[in-house]
Coordinates of C-alpha atoms and ligand atoms in Angstrom, one line a residue:
X201 CA -56.5 131.4 105.7
X202 CA -56.9 127.9 104.3
X203 CA -58.8 126.1 107.0
X204 CA -57.8 122.7 108.4
X205 CA -61.4 121.5 108.2
X206 CA -64.4 123.6 107.3
X207 CA -67.1 121.7 109.2
X208 CA -69.8 124.3 108.5
X209 CA -69.2 124.0 104.8
X210 CA -69.3 120.2 105.0
X211 CA -72.7 120.2 106.8
X212 CA -74.3 123.0 104.8
X213 CA -74.1 120.7 101.7
X214 CA -76.9 118.8 103.5
X215 CA -78.8 121.8 104.9
X216 CA -82.2 121.0 103.5
X217 CA -82.0 117.2 104.3
X218 CA -80.9 118.0 107.8
X219 CA -83.7 120.5 108.4
X220 CA -86.2 118.0 107.0
X221 CA -84.9 115.2 109.2
X222 CA -85.1 117.3 112.4
X223 CA -88.7 118.2 111.5
X224 CA -89.4 114.5 110.9
X225 CA -88.2 113.5 114.3
X226 CA -90.0 116.4 116.0
X227 CA -93.3 115.4 114.4
X228 CA -92.8 111.7 115.2
X229 CA -93.2 112.4 118.9
X230 CA -90.6 109.6 119.7
X231 CA -87.2 110.9 120.8
X232 CA -85.2 108.0 122.2
X233 CA -84.4 104.7 120.4
X234 CA -87.1 105.2 117.7
X235 CA -87.4 104.3 114.0
X236 CA -84.6 106.6 113.0
X237 CA -82.0 105.0 115.2
X238 CA -83.2 101.5 114.1
X239 CA -83.0 102.3 110.4
X240 CA -79.6 104.0 110.7
X241 CA -78.4 100.9 112.5
X242 CA -79.6 98.7 109.6
X243 CA -78.1 100.9 107.0
X244 CA -74.7 101.2 108.7
X245 CA -74.5 97.5 109.3
X246 CA -75.3 97.0 105.7
X247 CA -72.6 99.5 104.7
X248 CA -70.0 97.9 106.9
X249 CA -71.0 94.4 105.8
X250 CA -71.7 93.2 109.4
X251 CA -74.8 91.4 110.7
X252 CA -75.4 93.9 113.5
X253 CA -75.0 97.6 114.3
X254 CA -76.0 99.4 117.5
X255 CA -76.1 103.1 117.9
X256 CA -74.5 104.5 121.1
X257 CA -73.8 107.9 122.5
X258 CA -70.2 108.3 121.3
X259 CA -67.0 106.5 120.3
X260 CA -65.5 106.2 123.7
X261 CA -68.7 104.5 125.0
X262 CA -68.7 102.2 122.0
X263 CA -65.2 100.9 123.0
X264 CA -66.0 100.8 126.7
X265 CA -69.2 98.9 126.1
X266 CA -67.6 96.3 123.9
X267 CA -64.9 95.6 126.5
X268 CA -67.5 95.4 129.3
X269 CA -69.7 93.1 127.2
X270 CA -66.8 90.7 126.7
X271 CA -66.4 90.6 130.5
X272 CA -62.9 92.1 130.4
X273 CA -62.1 93.8 133.7
X274 CA -59.6 93.9 136.6
X275 CA -56.6 91.6 136.2
X276 CA -57.2 91.4 132.4
X277 CA -54.9 93.0 129.8
X278 CA -55.7 94.5 126.5
X279 CA -53.1 95.3 123.9
X280 CA -53.4 98.7 122.3
X281 CA -51.1 101.0 120.3
X282 CA -48.9 103.4 122.2
X283 CA -49.5 106.3 119.8
X284 CA -53.3 106.3 119.6
X285 CA -55.8 108.9 120.6
X286 CA -56.3 108.7 124.4
X287 CA -59.9 107.5 124.1
X288 CA -58.8 104.0 122.9
X289 CA -56.8 103.6 126.1
X290 CA -59.4 105.2 128.4
X291 CA -61.9 102.6 127.4
X292 CA -59.7 99.9 128.8
X293 CA -58.9 101.7 132.0
X294 CA -62.6 102.5 132.5
X295 CA -63.3 98.8 132.7
X296 CA -60.6 98.3 135.3
X297 CA -58.5 96.3 132.8
X298 CA -54.8 97.1 132.1
X299 CA -53.9 98.7 128.8
X300 CA -50.6 97.1 127.4
X301 CA -49.0 99.5 125.0
X302 CA -47.4 98.3 121.8
X303 CA -45.3 100.5 119.5
X304 CA -46.4 101.4 116.0
X305 CA -44.8 100.8 112.6
X306 CA -43.0 104.1 112.1
X307 CA -44.0 104.1 108.4
X308 CA -47.8 103.6 108.8
X309 CA -48.3 104.8 112.4
X310 CA -50.4 101.7 113.0
X311 CA -49.7 99.0 115.6
X312 CA -46.7 96.9 114.5
X313 CA -47.9 93.3 114.3
X314 CA -44.4 92.0 114.9
X315 CA -44.3 93.6 118.3
X316 CA -47.5 92.2 119.6
X317 CA -46.7 88.6 120.5
X318 CA -43.9 89.5 123.0
X319 CA -46.6 91.5 125.0
X320 CA -49.1 88.7 125.2
X321 CA -49.4 87.1 128.7
X322 CA -51.8 84.6 130.4
X323 CA -53.9 87.7 131.3
X324 CA -54.3 89.1 127.8
X325 CA -57.9 89.0 126.6
X326 CA -58.0 91.2 123.5
X327 CA -56.0 93.2 120.9
X328 CA -57.4 96.6 120.2
X329 CA -56.4 97.8 116.8
X330 CA -56.8 101.5 115.9
X331 CA -56.9 102.3 112.1
X332 CA -55.1 105.5 112.8
X333 CA -55.5 108.6 110.6
X334 CA -57.8 106.6 108.4
X335 CA -55.5 103.7 107.4
X336 CA -56.6 100.2 108.0
X337 CA -54.2 98.2 110.2
X338 CA -52.3 95.2 108.7
X339 CA -55.0 92.8 109.9
X340 CA -53.9 89.4 108.5
X341 CA -51.0 88.8 111.0
X342 CA -53.0 90.3 113.8
X343 CA -56.0 88.0 113.2
X344 CA -53.5 85.1 113.1
X345 CA -52.0 86.0 116.5
X346 CA -55.5 86.5 118.0
X347 CA -56.6 83.1 116.8
X348 CA -53.4 81.4 118.1
X349 CA -53.8 83.0 121.6
X350 CA -57.6 82.9 121.7
X351 CA -57.9 86.7 121.9
X352 CA -60.7 89.0 120.8
X353 CA -59.9 91.6 118.1
X354 CA -61.6 95.0 118.9
X355 CA -61.4 97.6 116.2
X356 CA -61.3 101.3 117.0
X357 CA -62.8 102.7 113.7
X358 CA -63.2 106.3 114.9
X359 CA -61.0 107.5 112.1
X360 CA -61.6 104.9 109.4
X361 CA -65.3 105.0 108.3
X362 CA -65.4 103.3 104.9
X363 CA -61.8 102.0 104.7
X364 CA -61.6 98.6 102.9
X365 CA -59.0 96.0 103.7
X366 CA -58.8 92.9 101.5
X367 CA -62.4 93.4 100.4
X368 CA -63.9 94.1 103.8
X369 CA -64.8 97.3 105.4
X370 CA -63.3 98.6 108.7
X371 CA -65.8 97.5 111.3
X372 CA -65.9 94.0 109.8
X373 CA -62.3 93.2 110.3
X374 CA -62.4 91.9 113.9
X375 CA -64.8 90.6 116.5
X376 CA -66.4 93.9 117.3
X377 CA -65.8 97.5 116.3
X378 CA -66.4 100.9 117.7
X379 CA -67.2 104.0 115.6
X380 CA -67.3 107.6 116.6
X381 CA -69.5 110.1 114.7
X382 CA -67.9 113.1 116.4
X383 CA -68.5 116.1 114.1
X384 CA -64.9 116.1 112.6
X385 CA -64.8 112.4 111.7
X386 CA -65.2 111.2 108.1
X387 CA -68.8 110.4 109.0
X388 CA -69.8 113.1 111.5
X389 CA -73.0 114.0 113.3
X390 CA -74.0 117.4 114.6
X391 CA -73.1 116.5 118.1
X392 CA -71.8 113.3 119.9
X393 CA -72.7 110.0 118.4
X394 CA -71.2 106.5 118.0
X395 CA -71.9 102.9 117.0
X396 CA -70.8 99.4 117.5
X397 CA -70.7 96.8 114.6
X398 CA -70.3 93.1 115.0
X399 CA -71.2 89.7 113.5
X400 CA -71.4 88.1 117.0
X401 CA -75.1 87.6 117.9
X402 CA -74.4 86.9 121.6
X403 CA -72.4 90.1 121.9
X404 CA -75.0 92.1 120.1
X405 CA -77.8 90.9 122.3
X406 CA -75.8 91.7 125.4
X407 CA -74.9 95.2 124.1
X408 CA -78.4 95.9 123.1
X409 CA -79.3 95.7 126.8
X410 CA -76.1 97.2 128.1
X411 CA -76.5 100.5 126.3
X412 CA -80.0 100.9 127.8
X413 CA -79.6 100.4 131.5
X414 CA -78.9 96.7 131.0
X415 CA -82.5 96.3 130.0
X416 CA -83.7 94.1 127.1
X417 CA -87.3 94.6 128.1
X418 CA -88.8 97.7 129.8
X419 CA -88.2 97.8 133.6
X420 CA -86.4 94.4 133.6
X421 CA -82.6 94.6 134.1
X422 CA -80.3 91.8 133.1
X423 CA -77.1 93.7 133.7
X424 CA -75.8 96.8 135.6
X425 CA -75.9 98.8 132.4
X426 CA -75.2 102.2 131.0
X427 CA -77.3 104.9 129.4
X428 CA -75.5 105.3 126.1
X429 CA -77.8 105.6 123.1
X430 CA -77.5 107.2 119.7
X431 CA -79.7 110.3 119.7
X432 CA -82.8 110.0 117.6
X433 CA -82.1 113.4 116.0
X434 CA -78.6 112.5 114.9
X435 CA -79.7 109.2 113.3
X436 CA -81.4 110.6 110.2
X437 CA -78.6 113.2 109.8
X438 CA -76.1 110.3 109.8
X439 CA -78.2 108.4 107.3
X440 CA -78.2 111.3 104.9
X441 CA -74.4 111.9 105.2
X442 CA -73.7 108.1 104.9
X443 CA -75.0 108.4 101.3
X444 CA -72.0 110.6 100.5
X445 CA -69.3 108.9 102.6
X446 CA -67.8 106.9 99.7
X447 CA -67.7 110.0 97.4
X448 CA -66.2 112.1 100.3
X449 CA -63.6 109.5 101.0
X450 CA -62.7 109.2 97.2
X451 CA -62.2 113.0 97.1
X452 CA -60.0 112.9 100.2
X453 CA -58.0 110.2 98.4
X454 CA -57.7 112.4 95.4
X455 CA -56.2 115.2 97.6
X456 CA -53.9 112.7 99.3
X457 CA -52.7 111.4 96.0
X458 CA -52.0 115.0 94.8
X459 CA -50.1 115.7 98.0
X460 CA -48.1 112.4 97.7
X461 CA -47.2 113.2 94.1
X462 CA -46.5 116.9 94.3
X463 CA -45.0 117.6 97.8
X464 CA -41.3 117.5 97.1
X465 CA -39.2 118.9 99.9
X466 CA -36.4 117.0 101.6
X467 CA -37.4 118.5 104.9
X468 CA -40.8 116.8 104.7
X469 CA -41.6 113.1 105.3
X470 CA -44.8 112.0 103.6
X471 CA -47.2 109.3 104.9
X472 CA -47.0 105.7 103.5
X473 CA -50.0 103.6 102.3
X474 CA -49.3 100.0 103.1
X475 CA -52.0 98.2 101.3
X476 CA -54.5 99.0 98.4
X477 CA -55.5 102.7 98.0
X478 CA -59.0 102.0 99.4
X479 CA -57.5 100.8 102.7
X480 CA -56.9 104.5 103.6
X481 CA -59.7 107.0 103.9
X482 CA -57.4 109.9 104.9
X483 CA -59.2 111.1 108.1
X484 CA -56.1 113.3 108.4
X485 CA -53.0 113.8 106.2
X486 CA -50.0 113.5 108.5
X487 CA -46.5 114.5 107.6
X488 CA -43.3 114.7 109.6
X489 CA -40.9 117.5 109.9
X490 CA -37.8 117.9 112.1
X491 CA -38.4 121.4 113.4
X492 CA -42.2 121.3 113.8
X493 CA -42.7 124.5 115.6
X494 CA -40.8 126.5 112.9
X495 CA -42.8 124.7 110.2
X496 CA -46.2 125.4 111.8
X497 CA -45.3 129.0 112.2
X498 CA -44.2 129.2 108.6
X499 CA -47.5 127.6 107.5
X500 CA -49.5 130.1 109.6
X501 CA -47.6 133.0 108.1
X502 CA -48.5 131.6 104.7
X503 CA -52.2 131.3 105.5
X504 CA -52.4 127.5 106.0
X505 CA -53.8 126.1 109.2
X506 CA -52.1 123.0 110.6
X507 CA -52.9 120.8 113.6
X508 CA -51.0 118.1 115.6
X509 CA -52.4 114.6 116.0
X510 CA -51.3 114.3 118.8
X511 CA -48.8 116.4 120.7
X512 CA -48.4 114.3 123.8
X513 CA -48.0 110.5 123.8
X514 CA -50.5 108.7 126.1
X515 CA -47.7 107.4 128.4
X516 CA -46.7 111.0 129.1
X517 CA -50.1 112.3 129.9
X518 CA -50.8 113.4 133.5
X519 CA -53.8 111.0 133.5
X520 CA -51.3 108.1 133.2
X521 CA -48.7 109.3 135.6
X522 CA -48.0 105.7 136.5
X523 CA -46.4 105.2 133.0
X524 CA -44.1 108.3 133.2
X525 CA -40.9 106.2 133.4
X526 CA -41.9 103.9 130.6
X527 CA -40.2 104.4 127.2
X528 CA -41.8 104.1 123.8
X529 CA -39.2 105.8 121.6
X530 CA -41.0 105.3 118.3
X531 CA -44.2 106.9 119.6
X532 CA -42.2 109.7 121.3
X533 CA -40.5 110.4 118.0
X534 CA -43.8 110.4 116.1
X535 CA -45.5 112.7 118.7
X536 CA -42.6 115.1 118.4
X537 CA -42.6 115.5 114.7
X538 CA -46.0 114.8 113.2
X539 CA -48.2 117.6 111.8
X540 CA -51.4 117.4 109.9
X541 CA -52.1 119.5 106.8
X542 CA -55.6 120.4 105.5
X543 CA -57.7 117.7 103.8
X544 CA -61.5 117.5 103.6
X545 CA -64.3 116.6 101.2
X546 CA -65.0 120.3 100.6
X547 CA -61.5 121.6 100.1
X548 CA -61.2 123.4 96.8
X549 CA -58.5 122.1 94.4
X550 CA -56.9 125.6 94.3
X551 CA -56.3 125.3 98.0
X552 CA -54.8 121.9 97.7
X553 CA -52.4 123.3 95.1
X554 CA -51.6 126.3 97.2
X555 CA -50.8 124.1 100.2
X556 CA -48.3 122.1 98.0
X557 CA -46.7 125.3 96.8
X558 CA -46.2 126.7 100.3
X559 CA -44.8 123.4 101.6
X560 CA -42.4 123.1 98.7
X561 CA -41.0 126.5 99.4
X562 CA -40.4 125.7 103.1
X563 CA -36.8 126.0 104.2
X564 CA -35.7 127.7 100.9
X565 CA -35.8 131.3 102.3
Ligands
PLP183 C1 -62.5 110.4 118.1 C2 -61.8 109.1 118.6 C3 -62.4 108.4 119.6 C4 -63.5 108.8 120.5 O1 -64.7 109.1 119.9 P1 -65.7 110.1 120.7 O2 -66.9 109.9 119.9 O3 -65.1 111.4 120.6 O4 -65.9 109.6 122.1 C5 -61.8 107.1 119.9 N1 -60.7 106.7 119.3 C6 -60.1 107.4 118.3 C7 -58.9 106.9 117.6 C8 -60.7 108.7 117.9 O5 -60.1 109.4 116.9

């Protein structure tokens, strides 16, 4: 079976370095917010090109903390794409604010800038962009709208580590950005982990306290804070893997280019790259097919694992039953037809070629 993502193989490339870093933390005697977290933060800020980075417990917390720090809460609205992973939306709800869903561009799957302005009201406080599947959103028109209406731009970078849009990295394209280092992401830890990047000193200072019980100084609490800290053991592992992120993304791009060039089947719709090649880091390679169930069964029979990102649109989730009568036809269509095929920094070329062969034979009996 060609695996969708071989996480063990990805991490075993770094076996020695990971073992050494665990030993290092063990012997340091300091296990929460120590030197390792601090130096990862410095390196990741440097990588993203931002002034600040803060390590937090996971990607959802990163988003939730940013919204909290901006003082966005009950009565406020945050614009968010209707086809994103549920965590983007949960982070808004968790703050008591109202998520306002905007449909994506059906070509890129990213929020459609032309559909944002009609959803802006006097209560709108921010636009949350999600660089979905690894492709940077079309930020120029979004930035323009945010400036015009005095809104914050919050990036959900959970799938876009390293993407470059017009010379700047994801994480440095808005006012604040949230990263997830969940194991399967392009930069993945060996457990839960996340980070926030920003150039906003005031926001950084507030978040610095918020992630640690609202405390900037031991036993003094400025805010009703959280406990959401990047684990000291994960930090050196992330530092090690960060060294290989650009090369890993380049290899993902090579696979994607091969797929884009060689998959030729009228039953398959291929993804579209809107901007320069480096604007996409191919967290997943998502195609569309009319009869998805039949296609996935065919792929399994031919020893290729596929996954759906994501099978149910957020407005049809039980958790958001209040939205069940709302209609987002572009999202619904996407959720009904998308399927992700294998891509990863450790996928052998022969497997890539095999996937193409299998897909090109689909529907030909
Ligand atoms: C993974 C993901 C998150 C959540 O990150 P966690 O670290 O799992 O909390 C948020 N948004 C998107 C788009 C994601 O893919």
